XYZ file of C-alpha atoms in Angstrom:
301
model
C 112.404 110.899 100.279
C 112.187 107.889 97.967
C 113.355 105.582 100.766
C 110.423 106.646 102.934
C 107.984 105.552 100.243
C 109.389 102.263 98.972
C 111.650 99.600 100.423
C 111.974 96.762 97.889
C 112.591 96.228 94.186
C 109.070 94.804 93.753
C 107.542 97.907 95.321
C 109.721 100.131 93.166
C 108.545 98.347 90.045
C 104.887 98.699 91.031
C 105.423 102.378 91.803
C 106.993 103.262 88.487
C 104.324 101.388 86.550
C 101.630 103.341 88.421
C 103.371 106.657 87.846
C 103.913 105.851 84.170
C 100.249 104.913 83.767
C 99.045 108.169 85.319
C 101.407 110.242 83.171
C 100.516 108.304 80.022
C 96.742 108.487 80.406
C 96.745 112.186 81.278
C 98.871 112.988 78.238
C 96.960 110.880 75.763
C 93.582 112.305 76.755
C 94.598 115.871 77.620
C 93.477 117.285 74.261
C 89.974 115.815 74.369
C 87.151 117.963 75.716
C 83.515 117.218 76.463
C 82.406 119.830 73.940
C 84.344 118.004 71.222
C 82.485 114.782 71.948
C 79.126 116.484 71.591
C 79.973 116.439 67.904
C 82.293 113.431 67.648
C 81.113 110.584 69.881
C 84.427 108.762 69.862
C 84.886 107.842 73.523
C 84.905 104.174 72.459
C 88.004 104.784 70.323
C 89.817 106.850 72.949
C 89.281 104.350 75.771
C 90.102 101.364 73.548
C 93.242 103.029 72.164
C 94.578 103.702 75.671
C 94.111 100.081 76.732
C 95.440 98.626 73.458
C 98.518 100.834 73.496
C 99.295 100.008 77.124
C 98.876 96.295 76.393
C 101.409 96.513 73.568
C 103.822 98.505 75.709
C 103.942 95.520 78.052
C 105.506 93.510 75.200
C 109.084 94.678 75.711
C 111.082 94.673 72.498
C 107.932 94.113 70.454
C 108.604 93.116 66.852
C 106.568 94.468 63.973
C 104.175 97.381 63.985
C 103.920 99.327 67.236
C 101.298 102.030 66.613
C 100.948 105.119 68.763
C 97.850 106.012 70.751
C 96.759 108.471 68.056
C 97.285 105.941 65.279
C 95.156 103.366 67.085
C 92.432 105.893 67.865
C 92.325 107.188 64.295
C 92.278 103.656 62.878
C 89.193 102.775 64.916
C 87.441 106.022 64.021
C 88.070 105.448 60.317
C 86.624 101.951 60.633
C 83.681 102.635 62.952
C 82.889 106.337 62.563
C 82.337 109.313 64.844
C 78.788 108.553 65.994
C 79.360 105.847 68.618
C 80.160 102.166 68.146
C 79.790 98.890 70.038
C 82.973 98.514 72.070
C 82.955 94.719 71.881
C 82.710 94.783 68.074
C 85.525 97.321 67.867
C 87.840 95.228 70.055
C 86.866 92.011 68.298
C 88.063 93.455 65.008
C 91.231 95.272 66.060
C 92.767 93.007 68.726
C 93.835 90.102 66.447
C 95.638 92.537 64.160
C 98.081 93.316 66.977
C 98.314 89.815 68.486
C 96.024 90.761 71.353
C 92.878 89.266 72.855
C 89.923 90.757 74.672
C 87.232 89.403 76.955
C 84.203 90.830 78.677
C 84.573 90.532 82.449
C 82.698 91.471 85.598
C 83.979 93.697 88.360
C 86.051 90.865 89.873
C 87.728 90.216 86.523
C 88.338 93.932 86.037
C 90.031 94.186 89.433
C 92.173 91.139 88.692
C 93.293 92.683 85.397
C 94.254 95.913 87.162
C 96.243 93.994 89.774
C 98.167 92.585 86.808
C 98.721 96.128 85.467
C 96.088 95.940 82.739
C 93.695 98.909 82.852
C 90.324 97.929 81.397
C 87.786 99.611 79.152
C 84.580 100.323 81.072
C 81.254 101.306 79.541
C 78.199 102.502 81.435
C 74.766 103.834 80.524
C 72.797 106.684 82.106
C 69.553 108.518 81.417
C 69.534 112.232 80.626
C 68.727 113.169 84.223
C 71.390 110.784 85.508
C 73.989 112.329 83.216
C 73.058 115.746 84.621
C 73.545 114.426 88.166
C 76.848 112.789 87.174
C 78.269 115.958 85.637
C 76.946 118.238 88.384
C 78.573 116.079 91.070
C 82.059 116.326 89.577
C 81.619 120.012 88.766
C 81.175 120.697 92.480
C 83.237 117.775 93.871
C 86.059 117.211 91.379
C 87.990 114.870 93.662
C 84.937 113.399 95.378
C 83.650 109.817 95.364
C 80.294 109.367 93.621
C 77.855 107.245 95.666
C 74.265 106.065 95.296
C 73.235 109.045 97.421
C 74.411 111.251 94.560
C 73.306 109.074 91.639
C 70.794 106.277 92.228
C 70.025 104.329 89.055
C 67.636 102.142 91.077
C 65.107 104.987 90.974
C 64.643 104.735 87.217
C 61.038 104.125 86.159
C 60.478 100.597 84.921
C 57.429 101.173 82.738
C 58.198 102.379 80.229
C 61.991 101.997 80.641
C 63.772 105.302 80.015
C 66.251 105.789 77.204
C 69.933 105.763 78.094
C 73.190 106.721 76.389
C 76.500 104.945 76.908
C 79.983 106.262 77.551
C 83.335 104.441 77.455
C 86.127 105.247 79.927
C 89.170 103.459 81.367
C 89.228 101.915 84.839
C 92.776 102.437 86.090
C 92.794 101.431 89.763
C 90.747 100.617 92.844
C 91.041 100.488 96.619
C 88.807 99.765 99.600
C 87.021 103.100 99.152
C 86.407 103.431 95.427
C 87.033 102.601 91.788
C 89.074 105.130 89.800
C 88.511 105.871 86.125
C 89.986 108.253 83.597
C 87.586 110.058 81.293
C 88.209 111.518 77.844
C 87.090 115.030 78.713
C 90.500 116.573 79.374
C 92.573 117.406 82.428
C 90.393 120.334 83.461
C 87.470 118.014 84.203
C 87.049 116.456 87.679
C 90.385 115.449 89.266
C 92.757 116.157 86.377
C 90.651 113.939 84.127
C 90.167 111.149 86.678
C 86.958 110.406 88.595
C 86.046 108.085 91.466
C 82.979 105.947 92.094
C 82.254 104.146 95.368
C 81.532 100.794 93.707
C 80.281 99.224 90.488
C 76.639 99.313 91.643
C 76.626 103.117 91.456
C 76.894 102.994 87.661
C 74.162 100.377 87.295
C 73.838 96.787 86.147
C 74.583 97.770 82.540
C 78.200 98.536 83.484
C 80.553 96.502 81.262
C 84.295 95.841 81.466
C 86.618 94.716 78.673
C 90.048 93.279 79.463
C 92.659 93.483 76.667
C 95.606 91.130 77.087
C 98.206 88.919 75.420
C 99.515 85.474 76.258
C 103.086 84.225 76.192
C 102.310 82.036 73.177
C 101.391 85.190 71.233
C 104.980 86.463 71.477
C 107.776 85.672 69.056
C 110.837 83.798 70.343
C 112.804 87.046 70.594
C 109.968 88.759 72.455
C 109.705 85.846 74.883
C 113.436 86.026 75.594
C 113.204 89.774 76.173
C 110.226 89.257 78.468
C 112.155 86.774 80.622
C 115.094 89.153 81.030
C 113.083 92.310 81.533
C 112.087 91.847 85.191
C 115.599 91.823 86.631
C 116.676 94.676 84.352
C 113.795 96.867 85.531
C 114.457 96.212 89.211
C 118.119 97.138 88.824
C 117.371 100.340 86.894
C 114.674 101.421 89.332
C 116.932 101.060 92.349
C 119.683 103.087 90.655
C 117.177 105.646 89.392
C 115.489 106.333 92.721
C 118.746 106.398 94.688
C 119.824 109.364 92.580
C 116.441 111.082 92.397
C 117.049 113.526 95.251
C 120.229 114.785 93.536
C 118.778 115.059 90.012
C 118.468 118.485 88.402
C 116.208 119.841 85.687
C 116.367 122.995 83.567
C 113.112 124.907 83.278
C 112.199 125.423 79.586
C 110.569 128.764 80.442
C 113.341 130.615 82.320
C 116.219 128.230 81.471
C 117.333 128.128 85.113
C 118.326 124.830 86.714
C 116.874 123.556 90.006
C 116.788 120.307 91.929
C 114.027 117.996 90.754
C 112.680 117.851 94.321
C 112.056 121.629 94.282
C 109.500 121.482 91.447
C 105.785 121.177 92.222
C 102.679 120.534 90.149
C 100.798 117.625 88.649
C 101.827 114.529 86.740
C 101.684 116.376 83.424
C 102.243 120.039 84.378
C 105.059 121.226 86.611
C 105.749 124.622 88.195
C 109.277 125.999 88.230
C 110.497 127.009 91.721
C 112.290 130.056 90.295
C 110.032 131.647 87.677
C 106.809 130.007 88.981
C 105.591 129.316 85.456
C 103.962 126.036 84.445
C 105.233 123.800 81.661
C 104.527 120.350 80.256
C 106.603 117.331 81.263
C 105.998 115.534 77.983
C 109.693 115.077 77.191
C 111.659 112.088 78.481
C 113.609 114.094 81.054
C 110.309 115.447 82.341
C 109.344 111.949 83.419
C 111.782 112.400 86.316
C 109.769 115.413 87.440
C 106.490 113.536 87.072
C 107.816 110.632 89.112
C 109.048 112.987 91.833
C 105.625 114.656 92.026
C 104.037 111.222 92.300
C 106.430 110.076 95.041
C 105.916 113.304 96.955
C 102.134 112.868 96.859
C 102.491 109.346 98.281
C 104.721 110.470 101.130
C 102.365 113.178 102.385
């Protein structure tokens, strides 16, 4: 099955990074619900923590402090509070602490960052009525693509200008049809926490993107050496890993029966056992094999 999806070490590398990103983002935001944010308006911290943590994970063999997603999120909330914050000010303060940089970019810059495997923080602003339309669309079309026919910010009155409220999310990918974001409202919302928008214009001209990155000069000598060696190591491991995927087995934590990895079904973070038909989380390391298989299967359909 894997051979029908990928055919080169470069493609394998891209595939695993994409699968890892989907698994990571779903897990890190799975406990956050919209009702929680009605009280604690901390979307800025959640989106920023995802992007910061992923940026640091790209520094293979990083020396010094390597905080978790939760540690980063909590650090920003302690510093900036639970009642919203300016994303640019938050990133300006925290990035230098971890040898990172940030920059505000347009949609072209955001797409370029994503091509280079850097998801970006995105912030957009809607009126009360527009938020109602936004939420209603994904309630009825969880895997749909939001267009200007569904939400048209151009129809806002200009005099007086209406009040808006902002929300921070993470832009994870794009294609010829849409932009894909992950929200911080949990896996039960929209398409397992992800939502799609036809283009940047749908969310209005106040849409902002923030790219978090590091440069080679920011790395220590040991980190630079590790970075140079990492590419060939990854390609070799991926080829070996995927060649054995169809023979890999996994023991269900619910019924303790063992099945082939390819027999399990589900999502990137929840898998269903083919024998007891119960769902369980794939948050352990071995479960990443299951998540990757689910991802590969979805691509081959």
